[in-house]
Short mmCIF file of C-alpha atoms in Angstrom, two decimals:
data_model
loop_
_atom_site.label_atom_id
_atom_site.label_comp_id
_atom_site.label_asym_id
_atom_site.label_seq_id
_atom_site.Cartn_x
_atom_site.Cartn_y
_atom_site.Cartn_z
CA MET P 238 0.00 0.00 0.00
CA THR P 239 1.27 3.45 -0.87
CA GLU P 240 2.75 5.54 1.95
CA MET P 241 0.39 8.27 3.16
CA ARG P 242 0.89 11.35 5.30
CA THR P 243 -1.67 11.87 8.08
CA GLN P 244 -1.20 15.36 9.51
CA LEU P 245 -2.62 18.86 9.37
CA PHE P 246 -0.88 21.47 7.24
CA ILE P 247 -0.92 24.92 8.82
CA ASN P 248 1.25 27.89 7.87
CA GLY P 249 3.53 25.77 5.72
CA THR P 250 4.20 23.18 8.44
CA TRP P 251 2.99 19.61 8.87
CA THR P 252 1.65 19.29 12.39
CA GLU P 253 -0.48 17.23 14.73
CA ALA P 254 -3.78 18.52 16.13
CA ARG P 255 -3.90 20.18 19.55
CA SER P 256 -5.91 17.17 20.70
CA SER P 257 -4.17 13.81 20.97
CA LEU P 258 -7.24 12.05 19.57
CA ARG P 259 -7.03 10.31 16.22
CA SER P 260 -9.78 8.93 14.00
CA ALA P 261 -9.56 5.60 12.18
CA LEU P 262 -10.23 5.33 8.44
CA PHE P 263 -11.55 2.15 6.82
CA ASN P 264 -11.51 0.85 3.28
CA PRO P 265 -15.18 0.59 2.20
CA ALA P 266 -14.31 -2.33 -0.08
CA THR P 267 -12.83 -4.53 2.61
CA GLY P 268 -13.62 -3.00 5.99
CA GLU P 269 -9.90 -2.92 6.81
CA GLN P 270 -8.38 0.00 8.68
CA ILE P 271 -6.02 1.91 6.41
CA ALA P 272 -4.89 4.83 8.58
CA THR P 273 -5.67 7.16 11.45
CA VAL P 274 -5.81 10.94 11.19
CA PRO P 275 -5.78 13.76 13.76
CA VAL P 276 -9.02 15.05 15.20
CA GLY P 277 -8.56 18.77 14.73
CA GLY P 278 -10.86 21.20 16.46
CA THR P 279 -11.50 24.86 17.24
CA GLU P 280 -7.92 25.82 18.09
CA ASP P 281 -6.52 24.14 14.98
CA ALA P 282 -9.06 25.84 12.76
CA ARG P 283 -8.29 29.19 14.39
CA ALA P 284 -4.56 28.71 13.84
CA ALA P 285 -5.15 27.88 10.18
CA ILE P 286 -7.34 30.95 9.74
CA GLU P 287 -4.74 33.15 11.40
CA ALA P 288 -2.07 31.75 9.07
CA ALA P 289 -4.25 32.39 6.01
CA TYR P 290 -5.08 35.89 7.23
CA ALA P 291 -1.40 36.73 7.75
CA ALA P 292 -0.50 35.37 4.32
CA PHE P 293 -3.27 37.21 2.49
CA PRO P 294 -1.60 40.63 2.05
CA GLY P 295 1.49 39.12 0.45
CA TRP P 296 -0.34 36.62 -1.73
CA SER P 297 -2.98 39.11 -2.90
CA ARG P 298 -0.24 41.53 -3.97
CA THR P 299 1.77 38.82 -5.73
CA ALA P 300 1.82 39.48 -9.46
CA ALA P 301 -0.79 37.53 -11.39
CA GLU P 302 1.96 36.10 -13.58
CA GLU P 303 3.74 34.71 -10.53
CA ARG P 304 0.55 33.17 -9.13
CA SER P 305 -0.06 31.69 -12.55
CA VAL P 306 3.35 29.99 -12.57
CA ILE P 307 2.75 28.35 -9.19
CA LEU P 308 -0.72 27.12 -10.17
CA ARG P 309 0.70 25.65 -13.37
CA ARG P 310 3.39 23.92 -11.30
CA ILE P 311 0.67 22.38 -9.10
CA TYR P 312 -1.07 21.09 -12.23
CA ASP P 313 2.13 19.46 -13.48
CA LEU P 314 2.80 17.82 -10.11
CA ILE P 315 -0.74 16.44 -9.79
CA VAL P 316 -0.45 14.90 -13.26
CA ALA P 317 2.96 13.44 -12.43
CA ASN P 318 1.58 11.91 -9.21
CA ALA P 319 -1.82 10.85 -10.60
CA ASP P 320 -1.33 7.12 -10.04
CA ARG P 321 -0.45 7.57 -6.38
CA LEU P 322 -3.30 10.01 -5.79
CA ALA P 323 -5.74 7.63 -7.47
CA GLU P 324 -4.65 4.71 -5.31
CA ILE P 325 -5.10 6.75 -2.14
CA MET P 326 -8.56 7.80 -3.26
CA THR P 327 -9.65 4.25 -4.04
CA LEU P 328 -8.42 2.96 -0.70
CA GLU P 329 -10.42 5.50 1.31
CA GLN P 330 -13.39 6.20 -0.98
CA GLY P 331 -13.89 2.97 -2.92
CA LYS P 332 -14.35 4.08 -6.53
CA PRO P 333 -12.46 2.04 -9.16
CA VAL P 334 -8.86 3.14 -9.44
CA LYS P 335 -9.20 3.97 -13.14
CA GLU P 336 -12.17 6.22 -12.31
CA ALA P 337 -10.20 7.72 -9.42
CA LYS P 338 -7.34 8.57 -11.76
CA GLY P 339 -9.82 10.21 -14.11
CA GLU P 340 -11.01 12.38 -11.23
CA VAL P 341 -7.45 13.29 -10.27
CA LEU P 342 -6.63 14.40 -13.81
CA TRP P 343 -9.92 16.29 -14.12
CA GLY P 344 -9.19 17.99 -10.83
CA ALA P 345 -5.72 18.93 -12.06
CA ASP P 346 -7.31 20.66 -15.04
CA PHE P 347 -8.80 23.29 -12.70
CA PHE P 348 -5.28 24.36 -11.80
CA LEU P 349 -4.34 24.46 -15.47
CA TRP P 350 -7.42 26.53 -16.34
CA TYR P 351 -7.08 28.96 -13.44
CA SER P 352 -3.35 29.33 -13.94
CA GLU P 353 -4.40 31.15 -17.12
CA GLU P 354 -7.46 32.87 -15.63
CA ALA P 355 -5.24 34.38 -12.93
CA LYS P 356 -3.94 36.73 -15.62
CA ARG P 357 -7.42 37.67 -16.84
CA ILE P 358 -9.19 38.96 -13.73
CA ASN P 359 -9.85 42.19 -15.50
CA GLY P 360 -11.44 45.43 -14.38
CA GLU P 361 -13.17 48.02 -16.54
CA ILE P 362 -13.38 51.70 -17.35
CA ILE P 363 -16.90 53.11 -17.48
CA PRO P 364 -17.74 56.24 -19.53
CA SER P 365 -17.76 59.10 -17.04
CA SER P 366 -20.01 62.09 -16.54
CA ARG P 367 -17.30 64.74 -16.91
CA PRO P 368 -14.13 65.10 -19.00
CA THR P 369 -12.08 65.42 -15.80
CA GLN P 370 -13.47 62.22 -14.31
CA ARG P 371 -12.68 58.54 -14.77
CA ILE P 372 -14.81 55.73 -13.35
CA LEU P 373 -12.75 52.60 -12.75
CA VAL P 374 -13.86 49.17 -11.56
CA GLN P 375 -11.48 46.69 -9.94
CA ARG P 376 -12.00 43.04 -9.02
CA GLN P 377 -10.08 42.39 -5.82
CA PRO P 378 -9.64 39.13 -3.83
CA ILE P 379 -12.17 38.77 -1.04
CA GLY P 380 -9.76 37.51 1.63
CA VAL P 381 -9.60 34.26 3.61
CA VAL P 382 -11.74 31.47 2.13
CA ALA P 383 -12.97 28.49 4.15
CA ALA P 384 -13.66 25.53 1.85
CA ILE P 385 -15.66 22.52 3.05
CA THR P 386 -15.55 19.55 0.67
CA PRO P 387 -17.40 16.20 0.33
CA TRP P 388 -16.28 12.59 0.26
CA ASN P 389 -17.69 11.59 -3.12
CA PHE P 390 -15.11 13.58 -5.12
CA PRO P 391 -12.37 14.03 -2.53
CA SER P 392 -9.77 15.46 -4.91
CA SER P 393 -11.58 17.46 -7.60
CA MET P 394 -13.93 19.23 -5.22
CA ILE P 395 -10.87 20.67 -3.50
CA THR P 396 -9.12 21.73 -6.69
CA ARG P 397 -12.34 23.24 -8.06
CA LYS P 398 -12.49 25.56 -5.04
CA VAL P 399 -8.83 26.17 -4.26
CA ALA P 400 -7.62 26.86 -7.81
CA PRO P 401 -9.90 29.86 -8.52
CA ALA P 402 -9.45 31.16 -4.97
CA LEU P 403 -5.67 31.16 -5.32
CA ALA P 404 -5.89 32.59 -8.84
CA ALA P 405 -7.92 35.51 -7.50
CA GLY P 406 -5.36 36.18 -4.76
CA CYS P 407 -7.28 34.67 -1.84
CA THR P 408 -5.83 32.43 0.83
CA VAL P 409 -7.65 29.27 1.92
CA VAL P 410 -8.38 26.86 4.75
CA VAL P 411 -9.75 23.49 3.63
CA LYS P 412 -11.83 21.19 5.78
CA PRO P 413 -12.25 17.86 3.90
CA ALA P 414 -14.89 15.23 4.59
CA PRO P 415 -14.06 12.94 7.55
CA GLU P 416 -14.45 9.86 5.33
CA THR P 417 -11.78 10.95 2.83
CA PRO P 418 -9.08 13.18 4.37
CA LEU P 419 -6.14 11.30 2.85
CA SER P 420 -6.81 12.50 -0.71
CA ALA P 421 -6.94 16.06 0.57
CA ILE P 422 -3.71 15.72 2.57
CA ALA P 423 -1.96 14.23 -0.46
CA LEU P 424 -2.94 17.29 -2.51
CA PHE P 425 -1.45 19.57 0.14
CA GLU P 426 1.83 17.68 -0.15
CA ILE P 427 1.81 18.77 -3.78
CA PHE P 428 0.94 22.37 -2.88
CA GLU P 429 4.02 22.38 -0.64
CA GLN P 430 6.22 20.88 -3.36
CA ALA P 431 5.02 23.49 -5.83
CA GLY P 432 6.33 26.30 -3.63
CA LEU P 433 3.06 27.79 -2.46
CA PRO P 434 4.02 30.33 0.23
CA ALA P 435 3.40 29.42 3.87
CA GLY P 436 -0.15 30.14 5.03
CA VAL P 437 -1.63 30.53 1.57
CA ALA P 438 -3.27 27.09 1.72
CA ASN P 439 -3.99 25.23 4.96
CA ILE P 440 -5.83 22.02 5.81
CA VAL P 441 -7.61 21.05 9.03
CA VAL P 442 -9.21 17.62 9.43
CA GLY P 443 -11.26 16.57 12.40
CA ASP P 444 -14.37 17.62 14.29
CA ALA P 445 -16.81 19.03 11.73
CA GLN P 446 -18.88 20.96 14.26
CA GLN P 447 -15.92 22.63 15.95
CA ILE P 448 -14.11 23.47 12.73
CA GLY P 449 -17.27 24.65 11.00
CA ARG P 450 -18.24 26.77 14.00
CA GLU P 451 -14.87 28.52 13.91
CA PHE P 452 -15.27 29.16 10.17
CA LEU P 453 -18.62 30.81 10.89
CA ASP P 454 -17.66 32.78 14.00
CA ASN P 455 -14.20 33.99 13.00
CA ASP P 456 -14.50 37.38 11.32
CA LYS P 457 -11.22 36.84 9.48
CA VAL P 458 -13.04 34.34 7.24
CA ARG P 459 -14.74 36.36 4.51
CA LYS P 460 -15.99 33.59 2.26
CA ILE P 461 -17.33 30.05 2.78
CA SER P 462 -17.47 27.63 -0.11
CA PHE P 463 -19.37 24.42 0.64
CA THR P 464 -20.27 21.29 -1.30
CA GLY P 465 -22.52 18.86 0.53
CA SER P 466 -26.03 18.27 1.78
CA THR P 467 -28.81 20.83 1.53
CA PRO P 468 -29.59 20.86 5.30
CA VAL P 469 -25.96 21.66 6.16
CA GLY P 470 -25.81 24.25 3.37
CA LYS P 471 -28.89 25.99 4.74
CA PHE P 472 -27.34 26.08 8.21
CA LEU P 473 -24.10 27.59 6.88
CA LEU P 474 -26.02 30.20 4.91
CA GLU P 475 -28.11 31.14 7.93
CA GLN P 476 -25.14 31.41 10.27
CA SER P 477 -22.97 33.26 7.73
CA ALA P 478 -25.57 36.02 7.63
CA LYS P 479 -24.50 37.11 11.12
CA GLN P 480 -21.27 38.51 9.67
CA VAL P 481 -22.54 38.86 6.08
CA LYS P 482 -19.93 36.41 4.85
CA LYS P 483 -20.01 35.64 1.16
CA VAL P 484 -21.26 32.07 0.61
CA SER P 485 -21.30 29.70 -2.35
CA LEU P 486 -23.16 26.41 -2.06
CA GLU P 487 -23.30 23.30 -4.24
CA LEU P 488 -25.94 21.18 -2.56
CA GLY P 489 -28.17 18.18 -3.24
CA GLY P 490 -29.65 17.26 -6.58
CA HIS P 491 -32.47 15.12 -7.89
CA ALA P 492 -31.75 15.03 -11.60
CA PRO P 493 -34.39 14.09 -14.18
CA PHE P 494 -33.21 12.17 -17.25
CA ILE P 495 -35.80 12.42 -20.03
CA VAL P 496 -35.85 10.08 -23.04
CA PHE P 497 -38.21 11.28 -25.78
CA PRO P 498 -39.59 8.85 -28.37
CA ASP P 499 -37.38 10.20 -31.19
CA ALA P 500 -34.16 9.86 -29.17
CA ASP P 501 -31.15 7.82 -30.24
CA LEU P 502 -31.86 5.03 -27.76
CA GLU P 503 -28.40 3.52 -27.94
CA ALA P 504 -26.81 6.89 -27.11
CA ALA P 505 -29.36 7.51 -24.37
CA ALA P 506 -28.73 4.11 -22.77
CA GLU P 507 -24.95 4.57 -22.90
CA GLY P 508 -25.26 8.07 -21.49
CA LEU P 509 -27.53 6.90 -18.70
CA LEU P 510 -25.23 4.02 -17.78
CA TYR P 511 -22.25 6.34 -17.45
CA ASN P 512 -24.19 9.03 -15.63
CA LYS P 513 -26.08 6.79 -13.21
CA PHE P 514 -23.24 4.47 -12.23
CA GLN P 515 -20.31 6.86 -12.12
CA ASN P 516 -19.01 6.63 -8.56
CA ASN P 517 -21.70 3.99 -7.96
CA GLY P 518 -24.46 6.61 -8.21
CA GLN P 519 -22.89 8.70 -5.44
CA THR P 520 -22.86 11.96 -7.38
CA CYS P 521 -25.01 15.05 -6.98
CA ILE P 522 -25.70 15.24 -10.72
CA CYS P 523 -26.49 11.60 -11.47
CA ALA P 524 -29.91 10.71 -12.86
CA ASN P 525 -32.33 10.04 -10.01
CA ARG P 526 -35.56 9.89 -12.00
CA ILE P 527 -35.48 8.44 -15.51
CA PHE P 528 -38.51 9.49 -17.55
CA VAL P 529 -39.12 7.26 -20.58
CA HIS P 530 -41.88 7.87 -23.12
CA GLU P 531 -44.48 5.13 -22.95
CA THR P 532 -44.06 4.21 -26.63
CA ILE P 533 -40.41 3.24 -26.15
CA GLU P 534 -40.50 1.97 -22.58
CA ALA P 535 -40.22 -1.73 -23.39
CA GLU P 536 -37.46 -1.25 -25.95
CA PHE P 537 -35.43 1.13 -23.82
CA THR P 538 -35.84 -0.99 -20.68
CA GLU P 539 -34.58 -4.07 -22.47
CA LEU P 540 -31.65 -2.17 -23.97
CA PHE P 541 -30.61 -0.63 -20.68
CA ALA P 542 -31.08 -3.87 -18.72
CA LYS P 543 -28.73 -5.62 -21.12
CA LYS P 544 -26.05 -3.00 -20.55
CA LEU P 545 -26.62 -3.11 -16.80
CA ARG P 546 -25.98 -6.84 -16.69
CA GLU P 547 -22.49 -6.19 -18.06
CA VAL P 548 -21.54 -3.88 -15.18
CA THR P 549 -18.95 -5.46 -12.90
CA VAL P 550 -18.89 -4.73 -9.17
CA GLY P 551 -15.98 -5.24 -6.80
CA ASN P 552 -12.93 -3.86 -5.05
CA GLY P 553 -11.90 -0.67 -6.82
CA MET P 554 -8.27 -1.78 -6.90
CA SER P 555 -9.25 -4.48 -9.42
CA ASP P 556 -10.60 -4.11 -12.95
CA VAL P 557 -14.27 -3.35 -12.20
CA ASN P 558 -16.83 -0.76 -13.29
CA VAL P 559 -18.36 -0.09 -9.88
CA GLY P 560 -16.93 -0.17 -6.35
CA PRO P 561 -18.60 -0.20 -2.94
CA LEU P 562 -20.81 2.42 -1.36
CA ILE P 563 -19.05 4.71 1.11
CA HIS P 564 -20.47 3.25 4.33
CA GLU P 565 -23.22 1.15 5.90
CA ARG P 566 -25.61 4.12 6.22
CA ALA P 567 -25.47 4.68 2.47
CA LEU P 568 -26.17 1.00 1.87
CA ALA P 569 -29.19 1.10 4.17
CA LYS P 570 -30.63 4.16 2.43
CA VAL P 571 -30.30 2.60 -1.02
CA ASP P 572 -31.93 -0.64 0.07
CA GLY P 573 -34.66 1.29 1.87
CA HIS P 574 -35.57 3.14 -1.31
CA VAL P 575 -35.72 -0.11 -3.27
CA ARG P 576 -37.87 -1.86 -0.64
CA ASP P 577 -40.25 1.10 -0.49
CA ALA P 578 -40.64 1.20 -4.28
CA LEU P 579 -41.31 -2.54 -4.51
CA ALA P 580 -43.85 -2.37 -1.70
CA LYS P 581 -45.70 0.35 -3.59
CA GLY P 582 -45.89 -1.51 -6.89
CA ALA P 583 -42.61 -0.97 -8.74
CA LYS P 584 -41.19 -3.88 -10.73
CA LEU P 585 -37.66 -5.12 -10.15
CA VAL P 586 -35.89 -5.77 -13.46
CA GLU P 587 -32.28 -6.11 -12.28
CA GLY P 588 -30.44 -6.10 -8.96
CA GLY P 589 -32.32 -5.00 -5.88
CA ALA P 590 -30.19 -6.50 -3.11
CA ARG P 591 -27.00 -6.16 -1.15
CA LEU P 592 -24.10 -8.17 -2.52
CA ALA P 593 -22.72 -10.44 0.19
CA GLY P 594 -20.44 -13.42 0.57
CA GLY P 595 -17.07 -14.13 -1.02
CA GLU P 596 -15.28 -10.98 -2.17
CA TYR P 597 -18.27 -8.89 -1.04
CA GLU P 598 -18.31 -10.17 2.52
CA SER P 599 -16.76 -7.19 4.31
CA GLY P 600 -17.58 -4.35 1.94
CA HIS P 601 -20.56 -2.07 1.30
CA TYR P 602 -21.75 -3.48 -2.02
CA TYR P 603 -25.15 -3.17 -3.68
CA ALA P 604 -26.19 -4.72 -6.97
CA PRO P 605 -26.78 -2.25 -9.83
CA THR P 606 -30.56 -1.97 -9.85
CA LEU P 607 -33.25 -1.19 -12.41
CA LEU P 608 -36.84 -0.48 -11.37
CA THR P 609 -39.79 0.15 -13.65
CA GLY P 610 -43.28 1.35 -12.86
CA VAL P 611 -42.00 3.98 -10.44
CA THR P 612 -44.60 6.54 -9.35
CA PRO P 613 -44.48 9.90 -7.50
CA ASP P 614 -45.59 8.40 -4.19
CA MET P 615 -42.36 6.40 -3.84
CA ASP P 616 -39.34 7.57 -1.84
CA VAL P 617 -37.07 7.03 -4.81
CA PHE P 618 -39.09 9.62 -6.74
CA ARG P 619 -39.03 12.18 -3.92
CA GLU P 620 -35.56 11.78 -2.42
CA GLU P 621 -32.01 11.67 -3.71
CA THR P 622 -30.96 8.01 -3.48
CA PHE P 623 -27.20 8.52 -3.89
CA GLY P 624 -26.66 4.96 -4.99
CA PRO P 625 -26.83 2.48 -7.90
CA VAL P 626 -30.58 2.53 -8.51
CA ALA P 627 -32.15 3.52 -11.85
CA PRO P 628 -35.91 4.18 -11.42
CA PHE P 629 -37.90 4.32 -14.70
CA ILE P 630 -41.07 6.44 -14.88
CA THR P 631 -43.21 6.56 -18.01
CA PHE P 632 -44.77 9.69 -19.49
CA ARG P 633 -47.11 10.57 -22.35
CA THR P 634 -46.76 14.28 -23.09
CA GLU P 635 -44.11 16.96 -22.96
CA ASP P 636 -46.11 19.02 -20.48
CA GLU P 637 -46.52 16.01 -18.20
CA VAL P 638 -42.82 15.15 -18.11
CA VAL P 639 -41.70 18.74 -17.58
CA ALA P 640 -44.12 19.06 -14.66
CA MET P 641 -42.82 15.83 -13.09
CA ALA P 642 -39.20 16.78 -13.72
CA ASN P 643 -39.68 20.13 -11.98
CA ASP P 644 -41.64 18.62 -9.09
CA THR P 645 -38.78 18.88 -6.61
CA PRO P 646 -37.19 21.59 -4.47
CA PHE P 647 -33.85 20.81 -6.11
CA GLY P 648 -32.50 22.32 -9.30
CA LEU P 649 -28.95 21.19 -10.00
CA ALA P 650 -28.68 19.01 -13.14
CA SER P 651 -31.10 17.68 -15.75
CA TYR P 652 -30.81 15.70 -18.97
CA LEU P 653 -32.86 15.15 -22.09
CA TYR P 654 -32.40 13.03 -25.19
CA THR P 655 -34.17 13.96 -28.42
CA ARG P 656 -33.31 14.53 -32.09
CA ASP P 657 -35.81 17.37 -32.41
CA LEU P 658 -34.40 20.90 -32.10
CA ALA P 659 -37.76 22.46 -31.23
CA THR P 660 -38.29 19.94 -28.41
CA THR P 661 -34.78 20.62 -27.19
CA MET P 662 -35.27 24.37 -26.94
CA ARG P 663 -38.75 24.21 -25.41
CA VAL P 664 -37.88 21.67 -22.75
CA ALA P 665 -34.45 23.12 -21.92
CA ASP P 666 -36.08 26.53 -21.36
CA ARG P 667 -38.73 25.07 -19.07
CA LEU P 668 -36.52 22.83 -16.92
CA GLU P 669 -35.84 24.51 -13.57
CA TYR P 670 -32.21 23.48 -13.29
CA GLY P 671 -28.88 25.25 -13.36
CA MET P 672 -27.49 22.76 -15.88
CA VAL P 673 -29.08 20.86 -18.76
CA GLY P 674 -27.35 18.06 -20.65
CA ILE P 675 -28.79 17.64 -24.15
CA ASN P 676 -27.92 14.30 -25.72
CA GLU P 677 -25.02 14.33 -23.25
CA SER P 678 -24.77 13.00 -19.71
CA ALA P 679 -21.47 14.57 -18.61
CA LEU P 680 -21.54 18.11 -17.25
CA GLY P 681 -18.25 18.54 -15.39
CA TYR P 682 -16.13 20.59 -17.77
CA VAL P 683 -13.54 22.93 -16.27
CA GLN P 684 -14.47 25.73 -18.68
CA ALA P 685 -18.19 25.61 -17.84
CA PRO P 686 -20.05 27.19 -14.86
CA PHE P 687 -21.15 24.31 -12.62
CA GLY P 688 -23.96 24.95 -10.14
CA GLY P 689 -27.66 24.84 -9.37
CA ILE P 690 -30.73 26.87 -8.54
CA LYS P 691 -33.56 26.53 -6.00
CA GLN P 692 -32.40 24.44 -3.02
CA SER P 693 -29.44 23.05 -4.93
CA GLY P 694 -27.36 26.07 -4.07
CA MET P 695 -25.93 29.36 -5.26
CA GLY P 696 -22.79 30.47 -7.03
CA ARG P 697 -20.85 28.73 -9.80
CA GLU P 698 -17.64 26.73 -9.92
CA GLY P 699 -15.57 26.36 -13.06
CA GLY P 700 -15.04 28.52 -16.11
CA GLN P 701 -14.75 32.28 -16.14
CA ARG P 702 -17.61 32.55 -13.64
CA GLY P 703 -15.66 30.43 -11.15
CA VAL P 704 -13.57 33.42 -10.04
CA ASP P 705 -16.59 35.65 -9.36
CA ASP P 706 -17.30 34.25 -5.89
CA PHE P 707 -13.73 34.96 -4.77
CA VAL P 708 -13.57 38.65 -5.68
CA GLU P 709 -15.15 41.89 -4.53
CA ILE P 710 -16.02 44.74 -6.87
CA LYS P 711 -14.41 48.08 -6.02
CA TYR P 712 -15.51 51.27 -7.79
CA LEU P 713 -13.05 54.18 -8.08
CA ASN P 714 -14.34 57.67 -8.88
CA LEU P 715 -11.18 59.39 -10.10
CA ASN P 716 -11.19 63.13 -10.65
CA PHE P 717 -8.42 65.47 -11.83
#
């Protein structure tokens, strides 16, 4: 097993937490303990914030070209260490190592993109009211950023926040998910190797409540960037209002995937398979409700079921398509949704049970599952499953499917497959989602603004818009 560091990184120094407590980490594929990490708390978070605050003046005044060079160096080092980073991720998170490497390289691309964007954080000159006046607008870094990241994408969710923050001239404190701190720590080893100045990027792992409370209460933190559950996001937003901290949130999703009768069914089935079973369905943008027109239901169900039977499940360190779920609670939720749907009349086409015995004995495995006959009264229709379950719902008309698709408080990602341009434009306009995939089931492109509406969050990550949440607008009224 690859050697892994297990410490906090504060002000350019690897250190233990103030508390002597350590938390054990377990491989979700085998149940084996792989490491222990410090249990950081309030004092550790405060020290990290102080370090970031002290480093901010120097980093924010560093020439954009110089920041760009360091970000590009981080990109190069992540790429060079991709195999090691992928192995660490698979050991603690479970996804297949080839998929983990794909995430690592995708995450690296944010540093490549923002190494260039660092030189393009432009201001503007506005036509003035008098010949002796100039109105100037500057975009300046907001200050110390507290970034809270999830376990499902433990590398790329950090790079997607840290890269634009550093490009803008901000300093950061990262609090990774307790399930997957090793991927985060490994990235900070690279930040150190790349020559990032002390205090510019800091990591604190440990007690979520204590660390989060310090992020909220410490007035030196000017921005909180969070990816995670909607209830936690709402709490952070509410508490941040006390100091009017800037907040960006990427929260839960409940994505509709609509297959119209004129769709390329082969492309739709392939797209759905990739989208639904990436990371074993543990993604915020994966299809949670698959709407299939009644005239093609039988054909599309048969086509997709055939593809589903070819999906291999197992330890992510081997050559498989799907790994384990993150923990026992996730397994119980997935199975609960399936049991509820079956009790209310859904039909089980494939899967529908925990995988146990043999190689599955100690891991959190669930069979890739296909349900048909799903209706709005079922939990799987109303709640985000976050697991390998594909629920099929039939529809007759465009109005009907749009109404069902929008019947949720969430508005992150949505998908539709059709060959008709008019249908595309009408439906895309009416879907209440921040992102719409049209004959495409992948949405995570570094040059595109990723984010949702309604209770799926606020702000955007990626692309030119990704810097916006890390800058303040300053207006200069210059007279002479």
